[in-house]
Amino acid sequence: MRKAALCLLAMLQCCWIVSCSAVTPSLEASDLVFLFSCKAEITAGETQTICTVERTAPGIIRFSVLQPEDLAGMGYYWSGDSFSTTYAGLEAQSDTCPLPQANFAVILQETLDYASRSDVLTAGENNTFMGEFDGCAFTLTADPETGRLVNLTVPQKNFTAVFSEYNDTIP
């Protein structure tokens, strides 16, 4: 009886150890969600910006600046064929984007468009993916349960974006 109880206790302990060491699911690049609507906290150089980001298709993305206060209400929109900037009810459209390459919106738009292509990303540990665009390495980290982006870093451009507050409906 004592041997049976010890055996049962050992089996229960093994089951407990196995259940406590559950492996977090690993994502593949194809699991990443590149179409989304969320909030992003972005650092580009010494500039910090908080904005909403809506990416509805490759080449189609909209930014609405929330902070800093002096830029709140500024909007950038890539429609695939053209670019527009909005502010205080005014809109300027162009066939090409006149923003400098160091602008946070340009970096994020170009990197996401490139990263969303097939066979571009290399999987790393902890649901991290690496790629290289325009001579700059970048790293994307995603939520293992949803595939939603958590952050994007481009060290050579001193750029970081942290994504949060996802809206489940994409406009």
PDB file of C-alpha atoms in Angstrom:
ATOM      1  CA  MET A   1       0.000   0.000   0.000  1.00  0.00           C
ATOM      2  CA  ARG A   2       2.828   2.335   0.885  1.00  0.00           C
ATOM      3  CA  LYS A   3       4.604   1.589  -2.422  1.00  0.00           C
ATOM      4  CA  ALA A   4       1.398   2.274  -4.342  1.00  0.00           C
ATOM      5  CA  ALA A   5       0.902   5.607  -2.566  1.00  0.00           C
ATOM      6  CA  LEU A   6       4.518   6.643  -3.267  1.00  0.00           C
ATOM      7  CA  CYS A   7       4.132   5.612  -6.913  1.00  0.00           C
ATOM      8  CA  LEU A   8       0.910   7.616  -7.215  1.00  0.00           C
ATOM      9  CA  LEU A   9       2.540  10.624  -5.559  1.00  0.00           C
ATOM     10  CA  ALA A  10       5.501  10.433  -7.963  1.00  0.00           C
ATOM     11  CA  MET A  11       3.172  10.250 -10.988  1.00  0.00           C
ATOM     12  CA  LEU A  12       1.153  13.230  -9.779  1.00  0.00           C
ATOM     13  CA  GLN A  13       4.340  15.197  -9.245  1.00  0.00           C
ATOM     14  CA  CYS A  14       5.486  14.409 -12.792  1.00  0.00           C
ATOM     15  CA  CYS A  15       2.120  15.527 -14.174  1.00  0.00           C
ATOM     16  CA  TRP A  16       2.335  18.749 -12.168  1.00  0.00           C
ATOM     17  CA  ILE A  17       5.847  19.509 -13.455  1.00  0.00           C
ATOM     18  CA  VAL A  18       4.815  18.886 -17.070  1.00  0.00           C
ATOM     19  CA  SER A  19       1.694  21.058 -16.769  1.00  0.00           C
ATOM     20  CA  CYS A  20       3.627  23.897 -15.115  1.00  0.00           C
ATOM     21  CA  SER A  21       6.220  23.970 -17.853  1.00  0.00           C
ATOM     22  CA  ALA A  22       3.757  24.481 -20.698  1.00  0.00           C
ATOM     23  CA  VAL A  23       5.496  25.781 -23.789  1.00  0.00           C
ATOM     24  CA  THR A  24       4.393  29.109 -25.191  1.00  0.00           C
ATOM     25  CA  PRO A  25       3.293  28.542 -28.764  1.00  0.00           C
ATOM     26  CA  SER A  26       5.832  29.633 -31.368  1.00  0.00           C
ATOM     27  CA  LEU A  27       4.687  31.704 -34.277  1.00  0.00           C
ATOM     28  CA  GLU A  28       5.755  31.456 -37.873  1.00  0.00           C
ATOM     29  CA  ALA A  29       6.135  34.560 -40.029  1.00  0.00           C
ATOM     30  CA  SER A  30       2.890  33.682 -41.821  1.00  0.00           C
ATOM     31  CA  ASP A  31       1.049  33.933 -38.467  1.00  0.00           C
ATOM     32  CA  LEU A  32       1.856  37.625 -38.037  1.00  0.00           C
ATOM     33  CA  VAL A  33      -1.048  40.039 -38.416  1.00  0.00           C
ATOM     34  CA  PHE A  34      -0.075  42.998 -40.595  1.00  0.00           C
ATOM     35  CA  LEU A  35      -3.584  44.436 -41.076  1.00  0.00           C
ATOM     36  CA  PHE A  36      -4.657  46.232 -37.919  1.00  0.00           C
ATOM     37  CA  SER A  37      -5.910  49.304 -36.143  1.00  0.00           C
ATOM     38  CA  CYS A  38      -4.131  50.200 -32.905  1.00  0.00           C
ATOM     39  CA  LYS A  39      -2.259  52.765 -30.874  1.00  0.00           C
ATOM     40  CA  ALA A  40       1.516  53.086 -31.301  1.00  0.00           C
ATOM     41  CA  GLU A  41       4.126  54.735 -29.106  1.00  0.00           C
ATOM     42  CA  ILE A  42       7.018  55.577 -31.392  1.00  0.00           C
ATOM     43  CA  THR A  43      10.526  56.823 -30.781  1.00  0.00           C
ATOM     44  CA  ALA A  44      12.454  57.973 -33.839  1.00  0.00           C
ATOM     45  CA  GLY A  45      15.749  59.536 -32.855  1.00  0.00           C
ATOM     46  CA  GLU A  46      14.929  62.032 -30.130  1.00  0.00           C
ATOM     47  CA  THR A  47      11.306  62.438 -31.258  1.00  0.00           C
ATOM     48  CA  GLN A  48       8.564  60.624 -29.367  1.00  0.00           C
ATOM     49  CA  THR A  49       5.126  60.310 -30.920  1.00  0.00           C
ATOM     50  CA  ILE A  50       1.917  58.597 -29.889  1.00  0.00           C
ATOM     51  CA  CYS A  51      -0.532  57.955 -32.699  1.00  0.00           C
ATOM     52  CA  THR A  52      -3.217  55.680 -33.995  1.00  0.00           C
ATOM     53  CA  VAL A  53      -2.234  53.449 -36.886  1.00  0.00           C
ATOM     54  CA  GLU A  54      -4.653  51.784 -39.311  1.00  0.00           C
ATOM     55  CA  ARG A  55      -3.105  49.445 -41.852  1.00  0.00           C
ATOM     56  CA  THR A  56      -5.841  47.996 -44.055  1.00  0.00           C
ATOM     57  CA  ALA A  57      -3.773  46.548 -46.926  1.00  0.00           C
ATOM     58  CA  PRO A  58      -0.209  46.554 -48.209  1.00  0.00           C
ATOM     59  CA  GLY A  59       0.604  50.154 -49.160  1.00  0.00           C
ATOM     60  CA  ILE A  60      -2.482  51.513 -47.408  1.00  0.00           C
ATOM     61  CA  ILE A  61      -1.876  52.985 -43.964  1.00  0.00           C
ATOM     62  CA  ARG A  62      -3.175  55.944 -41.957  1.00  0.00           C
ATOM     63  CA  PHE A  63      -1.548  57.712 -39.001  1.00  0.00           C
ATOM     64  CA  SER A  64      -3.302  60.153 -36.667  1.00  0.00           C
ATOM     65  CA  VAL A  65      -0.982  61.905 -34.224  1.00  0.00           C
ATOM     66  CA  LEU A  66      -2.201  62.096 -30.628  1.00  0.00           C
ATOM     67  CA  GLN A  67       1.000  63.419 -29.012  1.00  0.00           C
ATOM     68  CA  PRO A  68       3.088  65.567 -28.854  1.00  0.00           C
ATOM     69  CA  GLU A  69       0.451  68.171 -28.167  1.00  0.00           C
ATOM     70  CA  ASP A  70       1.683  70.609 -30.837  1.00  0.00           C
ATOM     71  CA  LEU A  71       1.197  67.948 -33.558  1.00  0.00           C
ATOM     72  CA  ALA A  72      -2.051  66.434 -32.241  1.00  0.00           C
ATOM     73  CA  GLY A  73      -4.504  66.106 -35.102  1.00  0.00           C
ATOM     74  CA  MET A  74      -1.840  65.788 -37.804  1.00  0.00           C
ATOM     75  CA  GLY A  75      -2.579  62.893 -40.134  1.00  0.00           C
ATOM     76  CA  TYR A  76      -0.631  60.989 -42.785  1.00  0.00           C
ATOM     77  CA  TYR A  77      -2.280  58.669 -45.289  1.00  0.00           C
ATOM     78  CA  TRP A  78      -0.755  56.405 -47.905  1.00  0.00           C
ATOM     79  CA  SER A  79      -3.497  55.159 -50.253  1.00  0.00           C
ATOM     80  CA  GLY A  80      -1.278  52.912 -52.336  1.00  0.00           C
ATOM     81  CA  ASP A  81      -1.167  55.349 -55.281  1.00  0.00           C
ATOM     82  CA  SER A  82      -0.868  58.664 -53.463  1.00  0.00           C
ATOM     83  CA  PHE A  83      -0.052  60.353 -50.180  1.00  0.00           C
ATOM     84  CA  SER A  84      -1.921  62.986 -48.202  1.00  0.00           C
ATOM     85  CA  THR A  85      -1.339  65.019 -45.070  1.00  0.00           C
ATOM     86  CA  THR A  86      -4.174  66.439 -43.014  1.00  0.00           C
ATOM     87  CA  TYR A  87      -4.261  68.999 -40.226  1.00  0.00           C
ATOM     88  CA  ALA A  88      -6.986  71.233 -38.808  1.00  0.00           C
ATOM     89  CA  GLY A  89      -9.422  70.375 -41.588  1.00  0.00           C
ATOM     90  CA  LEU A  90      -6.899  71.024 -44.362  1.00  0.00           C
ATOM     91  CA  GLU A  91      -5.561  68.361 -46.707  1.00  0.00           C
ATOM     92  CA  ALA A  92      -2.586  68.301 -49.056  1.00  0.00           C
ATOM     93  CA  GLN A  93      -2.311  65.475 -51.589  1.00  0.00           C
ATOM     94  CA  SER A  94       0.662  64.321 -53.613  1.00  0.00           C
ATOM     95  CA  ASP A  95       1.636  61.461 -55.923  1.00  0.00           C
ATOM     96  CA  THR A  96       4.724  60.890 -53.779  1.00  0.00           C
ATOM     97  CA  CYS A  97       5.461  61.294 -50.087  1.00  0.00           C
ATOM     98  CA  PRO A  98       7.335  64.543 -49.371  1.00  0.00           C
ATOM     99  CA  LEU A  99       8.209  63.536 -45.790  1.00  0.00           C
ATOM    100  CA  PRO A 100      11.883  62.982 -44.943  1.00  0.00           C
ATOM    101  CA  GLN A 101      13.123  59.377 -44.728  1.00  0.00           C
ATOM    102  CA  ALA A 102      13.767  59.857 -40.979  1.00  0.00           C
ATOM    103  CA  ASN A 103      10.074  60.630 -40.293  1.00  0.00           C
ATOM    104  CA  PHE A 104       8.482  58.040 -37.978  1.00  0.00           C
ATOM    105  CA  ALA A 105       5.554  57.435 -40.326  1.00  0.00           C
ATOM    106  CA  VAL A 106       7.817  56.808 -43.322  1.00  0.00           C
ATOM    107  CA  ILE A 107       9.997  54.354 -41.398  1.00  0.00           C
ATOM    108  CA  LEU A 108       6.996  52.441 -40.039  1.00  0.00           C
ATOM    109  CA  GLN A 109       5.087  52.402 -43.335  1.00  0.00           C
ATOM    110  CA  GLU A 110       8.047  51.189 -45.396  1.00  0.00           C
ATOM    111  CA  THR A 111       9.198  48.603 -42.864  1.00  0.00           C
ATOM    112  CA  LEU A 112       5.711  47.107 -42.386  1.00  0.00           C
ATOM    113  CA  ASP A 113       5.138  46.936 -46.140  1.00  0.00           C
ATOM    114  CA  TYR A 114       8.436  45.125 -46.604  1.00  0.00           C
ATOM    115  CA  ALA A 115       8.035  42.822 -43.584  1.00  0.00           C
ATOM    116  CA  SER A 116       4.564  41.704 -44.681  1.00  0.00           C
ATOM    117  CA  ARG A 117       5.965  40.113 -47.849  1.00  0.00           C
ATOM    118  CA  SER A 118       6.441  36.363 -47.857  1.00  0.00           C
ATOM    119  CA  ASP A 119       9.934  34.947 -47.299  1.00  0.00           C
ATOM    120  CA  VAL A 120      11.341  38.189 -45.847  1.00  0.00           C
ATOM    121  CA  LEU A 121      11.392  37.432 -42.123  1.00  0.00           C
ATOM    122  CA  THR A 122      13.615  35.010 -40.255  1.00  0.00           C
ATOM    123  CA  ALA A 123      12.201  33.540 -37.057  1.00  0.00           C
ATOM    124  CA  GLY A 124      14.145  33.986 -33.831  1.00  0.00           C
ATOM    125  CA  GLU A 125      13.360  33.072 -30.237  1.00  0.00           C
ATOM    126  CA  ASN A 126      10.334  34.215 -28.232  1.00  0.00           C
ATOM    127  CA  ASN A 127       8.169  35.086 -31.251  1.00  0.00           C
ATOM    128  CA  THR A 128      10.735  37.516 -32.625  1.00  0.00           C
ATOM    129  CA  PHE A 129      11.360  37.938 -36.342  1.00  0.00           C
ATOM    130  CA  MET A 130      14.265  39.621 -38.077  1.00  0.00           C
ATOM    131  CA  GLY A 131      14.619  41.153 -41.490  1.00  0.00           C
ATOM    132  CA  GLU A 132      16.610  43.725 -43.395  1.00  0.00           C
ATOM    133  CA  PHE A 133      15.216  46.595 -45.427  1.00  0.00           C
ATOM    134  CA  ASP A 134      17.072  49.394 -47.184  1.00  0.00           C
ATOM    135  CA  GLY A 135      20.355  48.289 -45.580  1.00  0.00           C
ATOM    136  CA  CYS A 136      18.907  48.373 -42.058  1.00  0.00           C
ATOM    137  CA  ALA A 137      18.205  45.343 -39.890  1.00  0.00           C
ATOM    138  CA  PHE A 138      14.880  45.324 -38.054  1.00  0.00           C
ATOM    139  CA  THR A 139      13.220  43.135 -35.441  1.00  0.00           C
ATOM    140  CA  LEU A 140       9.505  42.474 -34.969  1.00  0.00           C
ATOM    141  CA  THR A 141       8.051  40.831 -31.873  1.00  0.00           C
ATOM    142  CA  ALA A 142       4.507  39.453 -31.874  1.00  0.00           C
ATOM    143  CA  ASP A 143       2.005  38.202 -29.335  1.00  0.00           C
ATOM    144  CA  PRO A 144       2.193  34.382 -29.461  1.00  0.00           C
ATOM    145  CA  GLU A 145      -1.555  33.932 -29.024  1.00  0.00           C
ATOM    146  CA  THR A 146      -2.845  36.483 -31.547  1.00  0.00           C
ATOM    147  CA  GLY A 147       0.013  37.135 -33.966  1.00  0.00           C
ATOM    148  CA  ARG A 148      -0.458  40.868 -33.404  1.00  0.00           C
ATOM    149  CA  LEU A 149       2.665  42.990 -33.443  1.00  0.00           C
ATOM    150  CA  VAL A 150       3.988  43.999 -30.034  1.00  0.00           C
ATOM    151  CA  ASN A 151       6.989  46.042 -31.128  1.00  0.00           C
ATOM    152  CA  LEU A 152       9.260  46.910 -34.003  1.00  0.00           C
ATOM    153  CA  THR A 153      12.839  48.103 -33.699  1.00  0.00           C
ATOM    154  CA  VAL A 154      15.199  49.448 -36.354  1.00  0.00           C
ATOM    155  CA  PRO A 155      18.445  50.091 -34.433  1.00  0.00           C
ATOM    156  CA  GLN A 156      20.336  51.827 -37.279  1.00  0.00           C
ATOM    157  CA  LYS A 157      17.547  54.418 -37.476  1.00  0.00           C
ATOM    158  CA  ASN A 158      17.201  54.659 -33.678  1.00  0.00           C
ATOM    159  CA  PHE A 159      13.536  53.679 -34.157  1.00  0.00           C
ATOM    160  CA  THR A 160      11.179  51.786 -31.864  1.00  0.00           C
ATOM    161  CA  ALA A 161       7.413  51.318 -32.116  1.00  0.00           C
ATOM    162  CA  VAL A 162       5.342  49.702 -29.369  1.00  0.00           C
ATOM    163  CA  PHE A 163       1.839  48.648 -30.430  1.00  0.00           C
ATOM    164  CA  SER A 164      -1.129  48.430 -28.031  1.00  0.00           C
ATOM    165  CA  GLU A 165      -4.887  48.924 -27.693  1.00  0.00           C
ATOM    166  CA  TYR A 166      -5.797  46.969 -30.790  1.00  0.00           C
ATOM    167  CA  ASN A 167      -9.215  47.592 -32.275  1.00  0.00           C
ATOM    168  CA  ASP A 168     -10.730  44.303 -33.432  1.00  0.00           C
ATOM    169  CA  THR A 169     -12.493  45.890 -36.391  1.00  0.00           C
ATOM    170  CA  ILE A 170     -10.357  47.131 -39.253  1.00  0.00           C
ATOM    171  CA  PRO A 171     -12.063  49.982 -41.128  1.00  0.00           C
TER     172      PRO A 171
END
